[in-house]
Every structure is written in structure tokens, then in C-alpha cells.
Short mmCIF file of C-alpha atoms in Angstrom, two decimals:
data_model
loop_
_atom_site.label_atom_id
_atom_site.label_comp_id
_atom_site.label_asym_id
_atom_site.label_seq_id
_atom_site.Cartn_x
_atom_site.Cartn_y
_atom_site.Cartn_z
CA UNK A 210 11.98 -32.00 44.64
CA UNK A 211 11.93 -35.10 42.52
CA UNK A 212 13.55 -34.91 39.16
CA UNK A 213 11.16 -34.86 36.23
CA UNK A 214 12.47 -36.12 32.85
CA UNK A 215 10.77 -35.33 29.58
CA UNK A 216 11.68 -36.62 26.17
CA UNK A 217 10.91 -34.39 23.29
CA UNK A 218 10.36 -35.32 19.65
CA UNK A 219 10.76 -32.98 16.71
CA UNK A 220 9.89 -33.73 13.10
CA UNK A 221 8.05 -30.69 11.76
CA UNK A 222 10.23 -30.09 8.69
CA UNK A 223 13.78 -31.15 7.64
CA UNK A 224 15.07 -32.09 11.08
CA UNK A 225 14.49 -35.29 13.07
CA UNK A 226 15.33 -34.52 16.67
CA UNK A 227 15.12 -36.08 20.06
CA UNK A 228 15.96 -34.25 23.25
CA UNK A 229 15.78 -34.96 26.96
CA UNK A 230 15.11 -32.35 29.56
CA UNK A 231 15.55 -32.75 33.31
CA UNK A 232 13.84 -30.44 35.75
CA UNK A 233 16.98 -30.46 37.99
CA UNK A 234 19.83 -30.87 35.55
CA UNK A 235 18.66 -29.03 32.42
CA UNK A 236 19.08 -30.38 28.90
CA UNK A 237 20.71 -33.81 28.95
CA UNK A 238 20.44 -34.73 25.32
CA UNK A 239 19.79 -33.07 21.99
CA UNK A 240 20.25 -35.47 19.14
CA UNK A 241 19.31 -34.57 15.62
CA UNK A 242 19.64 -35.50 12.00
CA UNK A 243 18.86 -33.18 9.09
CA UNK A 244 17.40 -34.25 5.82
CA UNK A 245 19.30 -32.63 3.00
CA UNK A 246 17.58 -32.55 -0.41
CA UNK A 247 19.87 -33.56 -3.30
CA UNK A 248 18.35 -30.77 -5.37
CA UNK A 249 15.61 -28.24 -4.85
CA UNK A 250 13.74 -27.65 -1.64
CA UNK A 251 12.38 -30.00 1.03
CA UNK A 252 10.36 -32.82 -0.42
CA UNK A 253 7.99 -33.71 2.41
CA UNK A 254 7.76 -37.41 1.62
CA UNK A 255 11.55 -37.84 1.35
CA UNK A 256 12.08 -35.85 4.55
CA UNK A 257 9.50 -38.08 6.27
CA UNK A 258 11.41 -41.20 5.03
CA UNK A 259 14.58 -39.73 6.38
CA UNK A 260 13.01 -39.19 9.75
CA UNK A 261 11.56 -42.68 10.07
CA UNK A 262 14.95 -44.14 9.20
CA UNK A 263 16.93 -41.99 11.66
CA UNK A 264 14.62 -41.88 14.69
CA UNK A 265 15.53 -45.32 16.08
CA UNK A 266 19.22 -44.43 16.34
CA UNK A 267 18.49 -40.88 17.56
CA UNK A 268 16.31 -42.32 20.30
CA UNK A 269 19.03 -44.73 21.34
CA UNK A 270 21.77 -42.16 21.46
CA UNK A 271 19.59 -39.54 23.26
CA UNK A 272 18.85 -42.10 26.05
CA UNK A 273 22.56 -42.95 26.19
CA UNK A 274 23.69 -39.34 26.34
CA UNK A 275 21.19 -38.66 29.10
CA UNK A 276 22.19 -41.88 30.76
CA UNK A 277 18.60 -42.91 31.44
CA UNK A 278 16.06 -45.45 30.36
CA UNK A 279 12.55 -44.95 29.03
CA UNK A 280 10.92 -46.10 32.16
CA UNK A 281 12.54 -43.19 34.15
CA UNK A 282 11.08 -40.69 31.78
CA UNK A 283 7.97 -38.82 33.09
CA UNK A 284 6.34 -37.96 29.76
CA UNK A 285 6.72 -37.90 26.02
CA UNK A 286 6.45 -34.52 24.39
CA UNK A 287 5.94 -34.15 20.65
CA UNK A 288 5.68 -31.31 18.14
CA UNK A 289 2.30 -31.86 16.60
CA UNK A 290 2.57 -28.73 14.45
CA UNK A 291 2.87 -26.45 12.62
CA UNK A 292 4.69 -28.11 9.86
CA UNK A 293 4.64 -30.57 7.02
CA UNK A 294 2.02 -33.30 7.39
CA UNK A 295 4.09 -36.34 6.25
CA UNK A 296 6.99 -35.25 8.56
CA UNK A 297 4.79 -34.45 11.48
CA UNK A 298 3.14 -37.93 11.20
CA UNK A 299 6.51 -39.68 11.78
CA UNK A 300 7.30 -37.86 15.01
CA UNK A 301 3.72 -38.29 16.22
CA UNK A 302 3.75 -42.04 15.49
CA UNK A 303 7.01 -42.43 17.42
CA UNK A 304 5.65 -40.40 20.35
CA UNK A 305 2.39 -42.36 20.44
CA UNK A 306 4.21 -45.63 20.33
CA UNK A 307 6.54 -44.69 23.17
CA UNK A 308 3.62 -43.30 25.25
CA UNK A 309 1.61 -46.50 24.81
CA UNK A 310 4.50 -48.96 25.23
CA UNK A 311 5.82 -47.36 28.42
CA UNK A 312 2.59 -46.01 29.77
CA UNK A 313 3.68 -42.42 29.68
CA UNK A 314 1.56 -39.29 29.29
CA UNK A 315 1.70 -37.64 25.86
CA UNK A 316 2.27 -33.84 25.80
CA UNK A 317 1.36 -31.86 22.72
CA UNK A 318 3.83 -29.11 21.88
CA UNK A 319 3.52 -26.21 19.37
CA UNK A 320 6.79 -25.97 17.46
CA UNK A 321 6.85 -22.15 17.54
CA UNK A 322 6.17 -22.02 21.27
CA UNK A 323 9.19 -24.39 21.75
CA UNK A 324 11.39 -22.09 19.79
CA UNK A 325 10.29 -19.18 22.06
CA UNK A 326 10.60 -21.04 25.26
CA UNK A 327 14.08 -22.50 24.48
CA UNK A 328 15.16 -18.97 23.64
CA UNK A 329 14.00 -17.69 27.05
CA UNK A 330 15.54 -20.61 28.73
CA UNK A 331 18.91 -20.43 27.11
CA UNK A 332 19.26 -16.64 27.51
CA UNK A 333 17.52 -16.47 30.97
CA UNK A 334 15.27 -13.69 29.71
CA UNK A 335 12.07 -13.15 31.62
CA UNK A 336 9.73 -11.32 29.31
CA UNK A 337 11.40 -10.57 25.95
CA UNK A 338 10.23 -9.50 22.60
CA UNK A 339 10.77 -12.57 20.50
CA UNK A 340 12.00 -12.48 16.95
CA UNK A 341 11.49 -15.90 15.47
CA UNK A 342 13.12 -16.33 12.07
CA UNK A 343 13.48 -19.62 10.32
CA UNK A 344 12.86 -21.40 6.98
CA UNK A 345 9.11 -21.55 7.59
CA UNK A 346 8.51 -18.60 9.85
CA UNK A 347 9.26 -14.87 10.29
CA UNK A 348 7.44 -13.29 13.11
CA UNK A 349 7.67 -10.98 16.11
CA UNK A 350 5.82 -12.02 19.20
CA UNK A 351 5.61 -11.40 22.84
CA UNK A 352 3.54 -12.62 25.82
CA UNK A 353 0.36 -10.65 26.56
CA UNK A 354 -2.44 -11.89 28.73
CA UNK A 355 -2.04 -15.59 28.54
CA UNK A 356 -0.77 -16.10 25.09
CA UNK A 357 2.01 -15.24 22.73
CA UNK A 358 0.52 -12.54 20.50
CA UNK A 359 1.90 -11.84 17.09
CA UNK A 360 2.99 -8.21 16.60
CA UNK A 361 4.39 -8.53 13.13
CA UNK A 362 5.02 -11.19 10.58
CA UNK A 363 5.68 -11.78 6.98
CA UNK A 364 2.68 -11.25 4.78
CA UNK A 365 3.95 -13.87 2.32
CA UNK A 366 7.12 -15.95 2.41
CA UNK A 367 9.49 -16.24 5.39
CA UNK A 368 12.91 -14.59 5.48
CA UNK A 369 14.72 -17.94 5.52
CA UNK A 370 12.64 -19.03 2.49
CA UNK A 371 13.47 -15.81 0.69
CA UNK A 372 17.23 -16.29 1.04
CA UNK A 373 17.09 -20.11 0.55
CA UNK A 374 15.08 -19.69 -2.70
CA UNK A 375 17.45 -16.93 -3.98
CA UNK A 376 20.40 -19.15 -3.22
CA UNK A 377 18.77 -22.11 -5.03
CA UNK A 378 17.90 -20.15 -8.13
CA UNK A 379 21.33 -18.65 -8.33
CA UNK A 380 22.94 -22.00 -7.57
CA UNK A 381 24.57 -21.07 -4.36
CA UNK A 382 23.27 -24.12 -2.65
CA UNK A 383 21.09 -25.18 0.27
CA UNK A 384 20.64 -24.09 3.01
CA UNK A 385 20.97 -20.65 1.42
CA UNK A 386 21.31 -18.30 4.34
CA UNK A 387 24.95 -18.99 5.12
CA UNK A 388 25.90 -19.00 1.45
CA UNK A 389 24.16 -15.67 0.72
CA UNK A 390 25.75 -14.24 3.86
CA UNK A 391 29.22 -15.30 2.77
CA UNK A 392 28.81 -13.21 -0.40
CA UNK A 393 27.21 -10.39 1.53
CA UNK A 394 30.62 -9.52 2.89
CA UNK A 395 32.03 -9.23 -0.55
CA UNK A 396 29.31 -6.90 -1.94
CA UNK A 397 30.18 -3.24 -2.26
CA UNK A 398 27.12 -1.57 -3.78
CA UNK A 399 23.54 -1.25 -2.59
CA UNK A 400 21.15 -2.02 -5.33
CA UNK A 401 17.74 -0.48 -5.42
CA UNK A 402 15.57 -3.36 -4.32
CA UNK A 403 12.07 -2.91 -2.80
CA UNK A 404 12.02 -2.28 0.96
CA UNK A 405 8.56 -3.30 1.99
CA UNK A 406 7.25 -2.61 5.46
CA UNK A 407 3.58 -2.45 6.00
CA UNK A 408 2.88 -1.28 9.49
CA UNK A 409 4.37 -4.01 11.72
CA UNK A 410 4.54 -6.51 8.91
CA UNK A 411 7.04 -7.20 6.19
CA UNK A 412 6.76 -8.75 2.71
CA UNK A 413 9.58 -10.58 1.06
CA UNK A 414 8.15 -12.01 -2.12
CA UNK A 415 8.59 -8.83 -4.15
CA UNK A 416 12.12 -8.44 -2.87
CA UNK A 417 12.96 -12.00 -3.95
CA UNK A 418 11.38 -11.63 -7.40
CA UNK A 419 13.22 -8.30 -7.99
CA UNK A 420 16.57 -9.70 -6.87
CA UNK A 421 16.15 -12.63 -9.18
CA UNK A 422 15.35 -10.31 -12.09
CA UNK A 423 18.52 -8.32 -11.48
CA UNK A 424 20.50 -11.56 -11.30
CA UNK A 425 19.14 -12.52 -14.72
CA UNK A 426 20.13 -9.12 -16.00
CA UNK A 427 23.72 -9.93 -14.98
CA UNK A 428 24.22 -7.84 -11.83
CA UNK A 429 27.13 -9.00 -9.63
CA UNK A 430 26.10 -11.77 -7.33
CA UNK A 431 28.12 -10.24 -4.47
CA UNK A 432 26.18 -6.90 -4.72
CA UNK A 433 22.95 -8.74 -5.05
CA UNK A 434 23.62 -10.84 -1.94
CA UNK A 435 24.72 -7.68 -0.03
CA UNK A 436 21.64 -5.77 -1.07
CA UNK A 437 19.22 -8.63 -0.49
CA UNK A 438 20.45 -9.36 2.97
CA UNK A 439 20.90 -5.77 3.89
CA UNK A 440 17.40 -4.84 2.85
CA UNK A 441 15.70 -8.02 4.07
CA UNK A 442 17.28 -7.88 7.52
CA UNK A 443 16.79 -4.07 7.91
CA UNK A 444 13.11 -4.54 7.21
CA UNK A 445 12.85 -7.13 9.91
CA UNK A 446 14.85 -5.09 12.37
CA UNK A 447 12.68 -2.08 11.65
CA UNK A 448 9.40 -3.91 12.40
CA UNK A 449 11.02 -5.44 15.51
CA UNK A 450 11.92 -1.91 16.58
CA UNK A 451 8.33 -0.79 16.06
CA UNK A 452 7.10 -3.69 18.16
CA UNK A 453 9.64 -2.99 20.86
CA UNK A 454 8.54 0.62 21.21
CA UNK A 455 4.90 -0.38 21.06
CA UNK A 456 5.15 -3.03 23.69
CA UNK A 457 7.71 -1.31 25.85
CA UNK A 458 9.56 -4.49 26.50
CA UNK A 459 13.15 -4.25 27.70
CA UNK A 460 14.57 -7.50 26.30
CA UNK A 461 14.85 -8.82 22.80
CA UNK A 462 15.62 -12.43 21.95
CA UNK A 463 16.31 -13.90 18.52
CA UNK A 464 15.35 -17.55 17.89
CA UNK A 465 14.84 -20.02 15.04
CA UNK A 466 17.22 -21.31 12.41
CA UNK A 467 18.25 -17.89 11.11
CA UNK A 468 19.18 -16.84 14.68
CA UNK A 469 22.67 -18.14 13.99
CA UNK A 470 23.16 -15.21 11.57
CA UNK A 471 25.84 -12.95 12.94
CA UNK A 472 24.70 -10.19 10.63
CA UNK A 473 21.12 -10.26 11.89
CA UNK A 474 22.36 -10.46 15.51
CA UNK A 475 24.48 -7.44 15.05
CA UNK A 476 21.69 -5.38 13.49
CA UNK A 477 19.32 -6.36 16.38
CA UNK A 478 22.00 -5.61 18.96
CA UNK A 479 22.46 -2.12 17.48
CA UNK A 480 18.66 -1.56 17.40
CA UNK A 481 18.31 -2.77 21.00
CA UNK A 482 21.04 -0.44 22.13
CA UNK A 483 19.11 2.62 20.88
CA UNK A 484 16.23 1.71 23.22
CA UNK A 485 18.35 0.54 26.10
CA UNK A 486 17.02 -2.97 25.65
CA UNK A 487 19.03 -6.06 26.29
CA UNK A 488 19.59 -8.26 23.24
CA UNK A 489 20.49 -11.85 23.15
CA UNK A 490 20.34 -14.76 20.67
CA UNK A 491 19.31 -18.35 21.48
CA UNK A 492 22.36 -20.66 21.84
CA UNK A 493 23.37 -21.91 18.41
CA UNK A 494 22.64 -25.55 19.27
CA UNK A 495 19.04 -24.63 19.95
CA UNK A 496 18.68 -22.25 17.04
CA UNK A 497 17.66 -24.68 14.30
CA UNK A 498 14.88 -27.21 14.86
CA UNK A 499 15.73 -29.60 17.67
CA UNK A 500 14.27 -32.05 20.12
CA UNK A 501 15.63 -30.38 23.30
CA UNK A 502 13.30 -27.43 22.79
CA UNK A 503 10.28 -29.80 22.47
CA UNK A 504 11.39 -31.60 25.66
CA UNK A 505 11.70 -28.30 27.48
CA UNK A 506 8.41 -26.80 26.22
CA UNK A 507 6.84 -30.24 26.97
CA UNK A 508 8.10 -30.04 30.52
CA UNK A 509 6.52 -26.62 30.97
CA UNK A 510 3.24 -27.88 29.56
CA UNK A 511 3.27 -31.13 31.57
CA UNK A 512 3.75 -29.28 34.83
CA UNK A 513 0.88 -27.06 33.96
CA UNK A 514 -1.26 -30.19 33.45
CA UNK A 515 -1.31 -30.25 29.62
CA UNK A 516 -1.51 -33.83 28.30
CA UNK A 517 -3.38 -35.37 25.44
CA UNK A 518 -4.88 -38.86 25.03
CA UNK A 519 -3.13 -40.87 22.37
CA UNK A 520 -6.35 -41.31 20.27
CA UNK A 521 -6.79 -37.55 20.22
CA UNK A 522 -3.14 -36.69 19.33
CA UNK A 523 -3.80 -35.56 15.76
CA UNK A 524 -1.16 -33.64 14.00
CA UNK A 525 -1.86 -29.95 13.36
CA UNK A 526 0.02 -28.79 10.22
CA UNK A 527 -1.51 -25.25 10.54
CA UNK A 528 -1.41 -24.87 14.31
CA UNK A 529 -1.06 -21.16 14.91
CA UNK A 530 0.95 -19.70 17.80
CA UNK A 531 -1.77 -17.54 19.29
CA UNK A 532 -4.05 -20.57 19.61
CA UNK A 533 -1.95 -21.96 22.37
CA UNK A 534 -2.59 -20.99 25.98
CA UNK A 535 0.47 -20.41 28.08
CA UNK A 536 -0.52 -21.32 31.71
CA UNK A 537 3.09 -21.53 32.82
CA UNK A 538 3.53 -17.76 32.35
CA UNK A 539 0.83 -16.39 34.64
CA UNK A 540 2.32 -13.36 36.39
CA UNK B 29 12.18 24.86 26.23
CA UNK B 30 12.70 21.86 24.04
CA UNK B 31 11.39 18.70 25.71
CA UNK B 32 11.64 15.19 24.32
CA UNK B 33 8.17 13.81 23.97
CA UNK B 34 9.16 10.46 22.90
CA UNK B 35 11.67 8.46 20.99
CA UNK B 36 9.55 6.45 18.64
CA UNK B 37 10.57 3.56 16.60
CA UNK B 38 11.80 5.64 13.67
CA UNK B 39 11.67 9.26 14.79
CA UNK B 40 12.39 11.46 17.73
CA UNK B 41 9.63 13.83 18.73
CA UNK B 42 10.57 17.05 20.51
CA UNK B 43 8.17 19.61 21.87
CA UNK B 44 9.43 22.94 20.91
CA UNK B 45 8.42 26.56 20.17
CA UNK B 46 8.17 27.73 16.55
CA UNK B 47 7.38 31.44 16.03
CA UNK B 48 5.48 31.36 19.37
CA UNK B 49 3.50 28.22 18.56
CA UNK B 50 3.73 25.06 20.62
CA UNK B 51 4.99 22.52 18.10
CA UNK B 52 6.28 19.03 17.68
CA UNK B 53 9.51 18.63 15.76
CA UNK B 54 9.59 15.12 14.28
CA UNK B 55 13.05 14.14 13.14
CA UNK B 56 13.65 10.75 11.52
CA UNK B 57 16.60 9.21 13.23
CA UNK B 58 19.60 7.82 11.40
CA UNK B 59 19.65 4.07 11.97
CA UNK B 60 23.15 2.65 12.23
CA UNK B 61 21.77 -0.92 11.84
CA UNK B 62 21.17 -0.32 8.10
CA UNK B 63 23.28 0.77 5.22
CA UNK B 64 23.64 4.58 5.16
CA UNK B 65 22.52 5.01 1.58
CA UNK B 66 19.47 2.96 2.19
CA UNK B 67 18.85 4.83 5.45
CA UNK B 68 19.10 8.19 3.92
CA UNK B 69 16.80 7.15 1.06
CA UNK B 70 14.13 5.82 3.40
CA UNK B 71 14.20 8.81 5.68
CA UNK B 72 14.01 11.37 2.92
CA UNK B 73 11.18 9.60 1.06
CA UNK B 74 9.12 9.05 4.13
CA UNK B 75 9.44 12.66 5.42
CA UNK B 76 8.32 14.11 2.14
CA UNK B 77 5.42 11.73 1.80
CA UNK B 78 4.33 12.21 5.33
CA UNK B 79 4.17 16.03 4.98
CA UNK B 80 2.12 15.71 1.79
CA UNK B 81 -0.28 13.28 3.44
CA UNK B 82 -0.77 15.45 6.56
CA UNK B 83 -1.55 18.39 4.28
CA UNK B 84 -4.11 16.39 2.37
CA UNK B 85 -5.78 15.25 5.60
CA UNK B 86 -6.02 18.72 6.95
CA UNK B 87 -7.59 19.97 3.73
CA UNK B 88 -10.28 17.30 4.06
CA UNK B 89 -11.09 17.90 7.69
CA UNK B 90 -9.46 14.81 9.22
CA UNK B 91 -8.09 15.54 12.67
CA UNK B 92 -4.28 15.49 12.23
CA UNK B 93 -1.45 17.85 13.23
CA UNK B 94 -0.96 20.88 11.01
CA UNK B 95 2.40 20.96 9.15
CA UNK B 96 4.29 24.20 9.69
CA UNK B 97 7.65 23.38 8.21
CA UNK B 98 9.55 20.66 6.39
CA UNK B 99 13.31 20.15 6.08
CA UNK B 100 14.21 17.16 3.94
CA UNK B 101 17.97 17.28 4.54
CA UNK B 102 17.34 16.88 8.26
CA UNK B 103 14.37 14.58 7.60
CA UNK B 104 12.31 16.81 9.85
CA UNK B 105 8.70 17.99 10.01
CA UNK B 106 7.52 20.71 12.28
CA UNK B 107 3.80 20.42 13.22
CA UNK B 108 1.47 21.76 15.82
CA UNK B 109 1.35 20.08 19.19
CA UNK B 110 -1.80 18.02 19.90
CA UNK B 111 -2.69 18.32 23.60
CA UNK B 112 -4.47 15.07 24.58
CA UNK B 113 -3.95 11.48 25.75
CA UNK B 114 -2.83 8.50 23.77
CA UNK B 115 -5.61 5.95 23.30
CA UNK B 116 -3.19 3.19 24.02
CA UNK B 117 -2.50 4.55 27.54
CA UNK B 118 -6.17 4.88 28.52
CA UNK B 119 -7.68 1.80 26.82
CA UNK B 120 -7.53 -0.25 29.96
CA UNK B 121 -9.43 2.40 31.99
CA UNK B 122 -12.22 2.96 29.45
CA UNK B 123 -15.63 1.43 30.00
CA UNK B 124 -17.64 -0.25 27.31
CA UNK B 125 -19.66 2.79 26.43
CA UNK B 126 -16.49 4.91 25.94
CA UNK B 127 -14.95 2.13 23.83
CA UNK B 128 -18.03 2.18 21.68
CA UNK B 129 -18.07 5.88 21.31
CA UNK B 130 -14.43 6.34 20.49
CA UNK B 131 -14.24 3.45 18.06
CA UNK B 132 -17.28 4.74 16.22
CA UNK B 133 -15.59 8.07 15.78
CA UNK B 134 -12.39 6.42 14.78
CA UNK B 135 -14.26 4.37 12.13
CA UNK B 136 -15.65 7.60 10.67
CA UNK B 137 -12.25 9.17 10.58
CA UNK B 138 -10.57 6.16 8.97
CA UNK B 139 -13.46 6.00 6.51
CA UNK B 140 -12.83 9.60 5.59
CA UNK B 141 -9.13 9.04 5.34
CA UNK B 142 -9.70 6.20 2.92
CA UNK B 143 -12.29 8.15 1.01
CA UNK B 144 -9.68 10.89 0.26
CA UNK B 145 -7.28 8.23 -1.00
CA UNK B 146 -4.91 7.84 2.03
CA UNK B 147 -3.88 4.64 3.78
CA UNK B 148 -2.42 5.27 7.17
CA UNK B 149 -0.29 2.11 7.35
CA UNK B 150 0.16 1.97 11.10
CA UNK B 151 -3.16 2.20 12.78
CA UNK B 152 -2.30 1.14 16.32
CA UNK B 153 -3.76 2.74 19.47
CA UNK B 154 -0.28 4.30 20.05
CA UNK B 155 -1.04 6.51 17.04
CA UNK B 156 -4.30 7.98 18.23
CA UNK B 157 -4.69 10.89 20.49
CA UNK B 158 -7.88 11.65 22.20
CA UNK B 159 -8.84 15.27 22.45
CA UNK B 160 -12.30 15.68 23.93
CA UNK B 161 -14.48 13.77 21.52
CA UNK B 162 -12.06 13.85 18.55
CA UNK B 163 -9.40 11.39 17.91
CA UNK B 164 -6.35 12.86 16.28
CA UNK B 165 -4.49 10.53 14.01
CA UNK B 166 -0.76 10.88 14.26
CA UNK B 167 2.35 9.28 12.89
CA UNK B 168 1.74 9.09 9.17
CA UNK B 169 5.27 7.72 8.79
CA UNK B 170 4.13 4.64 6.90
CA UNK B 171 1.20 6.24 5.05
CA UNK B 172 0.78 6.35 1.30
CA UNK B 173 -1.76 7.44 -1.26
CA UNK B 174 -3.98 4.62 -2.56
CA UNK B 175 -7.60 3.83 -3.19
CA UNK B 176 -7.03 0.17 -3.65
CA UNK B 177 -9.39 -2.14 -1.77
CA UNK B 178 -6.46 -4.34 -0.82
CA UNK B 179 -4.50 -1.48 0.74
CA UNK B 180 -7.51 -0.20 2.66
CA UNK B 181 -8.30 -3.67 3.95
CA UNK B 182 -4.67 -4.21 5.06
CA UNK B 183 -4.92 -0.85 6.84
CA UNK B 184 -7.88 -2.10 8.86
CA UNK B 185 -6.34 -5.52 9.21
CA UNK B 186 -3.41 -3.90 11.03
CA UNK B 187 -5.71 -2.09 13.37
CA UNK B 188 -7.60 -5.26 14.17
CA UNK B 189 -4.33 -7.11 14.79
CA UNK B 190 -3.02 -4.29 17.00
CA UNK B 191 -6.20 -4.51 18.98
CA UNK B 192 -5.99 -8.30 19.28
CA UNK B 193 -2.37 -8.19 20.40
CA UNK B 194 -2.57 -5.28 22.79
CA UNK B 195 -6.10 -5.09 24.00
CA UNK B 196 -7.57 -8.60 23.43
CA UNK B 197 -10.46 -7.98 25.83
CA UNK B 198 -12.07 -5.22 23.74
CA UNK B 199 -11.56 -6.45 20.23
CA UNK B 200 -15.11 -7.44 19.42
CA UNK B 201 -16.88 -4.35 20.76
CA UNK B 202 -14.30 -1.97 19.46
CA UNK B 203 -14.24 -3.39 16.05
CA UNK B 204 -17.97 -3.62 15.67
CA UNK B 205 -18.34 0.12 16.38
CA UNK B 206 -15.41 0.94 14.13
CA UNK B 207 -17.15 -0.80 11.23
CA UNK B 208 -20.37 1.18 12.00
CA UNK B 209 -18.53 4.46 11.90
CA UNK B 210 -16.68 3.44 8.74
CA UNK B 211 -19.98 2.52 7.09
CA UNK B 212 -21.29 6.05 7.74
CA UNK B 213 -18.68 7.44 5.40
CA UNK B 214 -18.07 4.60 3.00
CA UNK B 215 -21.52 3.09 2.85
CA UNK B 216 -21.95 -0.45 1.59
CA UNK B 217 -18.33 -0.41 0.45
CA UNK B 218 -17.52 -1.62 3.99
CA UNK B 219 -18.85 -5.05 2.96
CA UNK B 220 -16.16 -5.45 0.40
CA UNK B 221 -13.65 -4.39 3.06
CA UNK B 222 -14.85 -7.02 5.48
CA UNK B 223 -14.75 -9.66 2.81
CA UNK B 224 -11.21 -8.80 1.79
CA UNK B 225 -10.30 -8.58 5.47
CA UNK B 226 -11.27 -12.17 5.84
CA UNK B 227 -9.18 -13.14 2.81
CA UNK B 228 -6.15 -11.36 4.23
CA UNK B 229 -6.46 -13.23 7.48
CA UNK B 230 -6.68 -16.46 5.54
CA UNK B 231 -3.45 -15.55 3.71
CA UNK B 232 -1.59 -15.54 7.00
CA UNK B 233 0.51 -18.56 7.83
CA UNK B 234 -0.94 -21.55 9.64
CA UNK B 235 -4.61 -20.59 9.59
CA UNK B 236 -6.71 -23.65 10.24
CA UNK B 237 -9.80 -22.16 8.44
CA UNK B 238 -7.73 -21.76 5.26
CA UNK B 239 -7.29 -25.45 4.96
CA UNK B 240 -11.00 -26.07 5.39
CA UNK B 241 -11.84 -23.58 2.68
CA UNK B 242 -9.49 -25.08 0.18
CA UNK B 243 -11.07 -28.44 0.75
#
């Protein structure tokens, strides 16, 4: 079989990424550059500026790493959403330009689908329950009848957002998850913070508000970090457990930026053990946003015949996971 | 004698005998993935609340298991055994007429449940047992007392989502009948529920319609 090379472009939020996937040799390149705000959260326009400045060198080094030239590439895949408009536009412009200049088909990729597929790819799991946790997303999904269906998600802010905001308000720094987790290990007391599970969904905004109130009242930051992480993660693991039992799946995979969390991994591993399910986490290099996952998901879509004309390749900032058909998983 | 009926997400269900009755012993399992103080607190609170809610349902004629005994230290409830089939397991074999019938009944039951001030909190087809023409509601593990429109709407939102994710083919028919049944008990109030339901869906992340509305 001939080798098919797909280049993937990611720019949905703070990461500009370019990856190259080969149908015979796997992932050949995964170049990325992360926009880091000087203060506060992500400023979409500044992030977009960062992306437009870094993409040329990322493209060059990705092609060098993969040791190939644009004309050998079969298709250009791009994350058209969901994400921040100004950021998405940069990746989309680059993808359109490459597709037009080199006469390559353009493949639209949903960012969330890419996180799911790269997790399956890197763990070799067939049909897992997927826990997707990142700065912008917290959801539990699995494949049912042609699509990834959402079994549980946050009703308000994402888990990553909850911890990042807590870290920012308490001046622990950005990104917040690793900082809060460092202090987690030093905490000794579990404070009474709201544990909010509604059916298969979780809610983090009340937990965040309450934790910040206790911070202002002078509670020890170590105990707060311990309690916040313990409660936030336990809530997620509990709804994941409910989804696992409901769907009767035998595999669980963790993906997204927060997938690097050893604490969350351990909790999910313990939960999976109870139900004799196999647990695995996406490889760390594919946890955060990256171009390789877009290239890989783009390859799956391309070989299922999914391409989009350049003049129809609008960005989709609110592109929901269940809207995407998954023809490559018919079984 | 004792036979494990199922290990649910949060509890283990054992079929047992209790003074000659066929019963289900529901014990909330200790979860070693969470802090033990937190775990103890959650299991105790939920057991007590669940027993109270089941008793309230029974008193108001909603088909639920009867509570026979409660032990908070063990986080355990003993209730009578419901002999039937889980709706989840037979959904795929039901024809349209049956779907209509059962979801109409379900709508009435959930309407009644809401009327007496209870929100189920986990209305999935796994938690419904069909016994002849009645649908027994089980697993009140996440239930609570509330008459808030928001809570009731979220309750139904969860059912709708569970249908969409597990039985996508039947969603429309099933939900349509559910609403009819619910209306029989709650009357025109169902319109407020439907309106709020729409708002809740819009609140979700990445809903294209939300953007259009804001504009």
C-alpha cells in the first residue's frame, strides 16, 4: 500500500501546532508553540498574533523532522473548531493557503474528535469510554451508532478552567493545574467544599467560588488546593464511573491537556479496577493541543472521503462533538 | 441465598431474604479513589436522603421499591425486590407502539414525582424497570427534594440526553409521548419546562444555536 502523508494544523486556543502523520510510519512530526499570557487568561487576539508569528517556523521544522516536502503530502487537515475565533482563523488561513498553493485537498477536523482519536491511537484502545479534560472541555464520551455521544459533561466551566482560575486568583501562576497539584500533596485537611454531581454531569463554578471565598477568609492554600483537587477530580471520576457502568465499556482512556495529571490518572485507574476495565492515558506529548492529532484525525477523515472546498472552509467556533459523523468507525 | 444483582456505579445490589421477603440490599460502596472523609460523608448523606425520598414516593403512589430497613453506618438500604425487566435492556426490541405507551406512562410518573417535590437526578433507562404496564423507578441515589423549575427541567434534560446517547433512534417518539404523559399530571406547566429545557441545552458548550440567539 502506498504511503499517505497528512499534515495537520492546530490553532484552536493557546497552542499553534503542526503535525505530520504517515499511514505506514505513524507520527513523523509534532511541532508546537504555546502562547503564554503575561498576566490573566488567554487573550484571543494576542494568541492569534502568536500563532501567525510562529506558524512559518513550525511548518518548516515539521517538514524537516518528517523529512518530506509539501508536494509529497496527500492532504492538509485543519482544526476548524471548536475554539476561539481569532485563533482558529490563523490556522484556517494557513491551511487554505497550503491547500491552494500545492493543490492539496483540505480536510476539516473537529478538535475534540482529534483528542479522542489520538488517545485511541496512542493507547491502541478499540472502543473506550473517553474522558476528555482540558482548559476548555470536560466531557465523557463514547462511540454509539456512528457518532461520539456525550454521556456527561460540565454544566458550566471546565475542570481545567476551574483550577486555572483558582490558581490565577490566588497568584499561583498559569497554567494552574500543575501549580495547584504541587500544593495538593502538601495539604492535610479536607475542607467542606460543594461536591456537585447532577446525574451524569458535574458543575464546577460553585466549587470554584466557594474555594475562592475560603481563600479570602485565610484558609491555608495547601488545604484549599488539596480539597479543590480532591473534590473536583472525584466528581469527574464518579460521573465517569456512572458512564462506564451505563455503557458497559471495558476500556477507559483519558485525553486532553489535563490528561497529564498523575493524580487524575491514579483516581481513574482505581475506578477502572473496580469494574475490571482497562485504563490508559494518552501519551503526554499528545495530551495538550497539538498538530499530530489533527494530522491523524485528518488522515482518518480523508480516507473516509471527507474533504471540504477551500471556499466552504469556514471556521466553526462552536462545533459540537456529536455533530460530527464518524464513518471510519463502522463496526 | 444472597445473589449479586449488580454492581452499580456507586452501590452494590444484592438479592437477599429479609424476614421471609425477597429483598434488595443496596449498599453504597467505599470508593478508594476519593478521600475517606469525603467518601464517608457522601455515602451517609445519600443513603439517608434516598430512604426518605423512597418513602415519600411510596406515600404518593409512585411505583418505587418499598423501604424495609436502613443502616446508615453501613450506608445500606433494604427494600423489596422488583421483579421485571430493565427498560434499557429491552429498548432495542420494542416497537413504536410500545415505545409510545411506556414513555407516556413514564411521563405521568415523572410528572407525579415532580408534583410531590422530588427530582430523580438520574433518569436513564437503566433506572427504569418494567413490570406489566407500570414502570418502577429505581436508584434514587442522586435524588433530592425540590420544586424549582430549573431542577425539574434538568431532570428531564438528563433523560433526554440519556435517550440521545443510548437510544438515538427513538428519541423523538419517546420524548413526545413522555411530554404528553407529563402534561396529564402537570398541565400547562409543561410549557415552562420545555422552554427551560431549551435554555439548558443552549447553556451547554459549543451550541451553534446559542450564537445565533445572542446575535
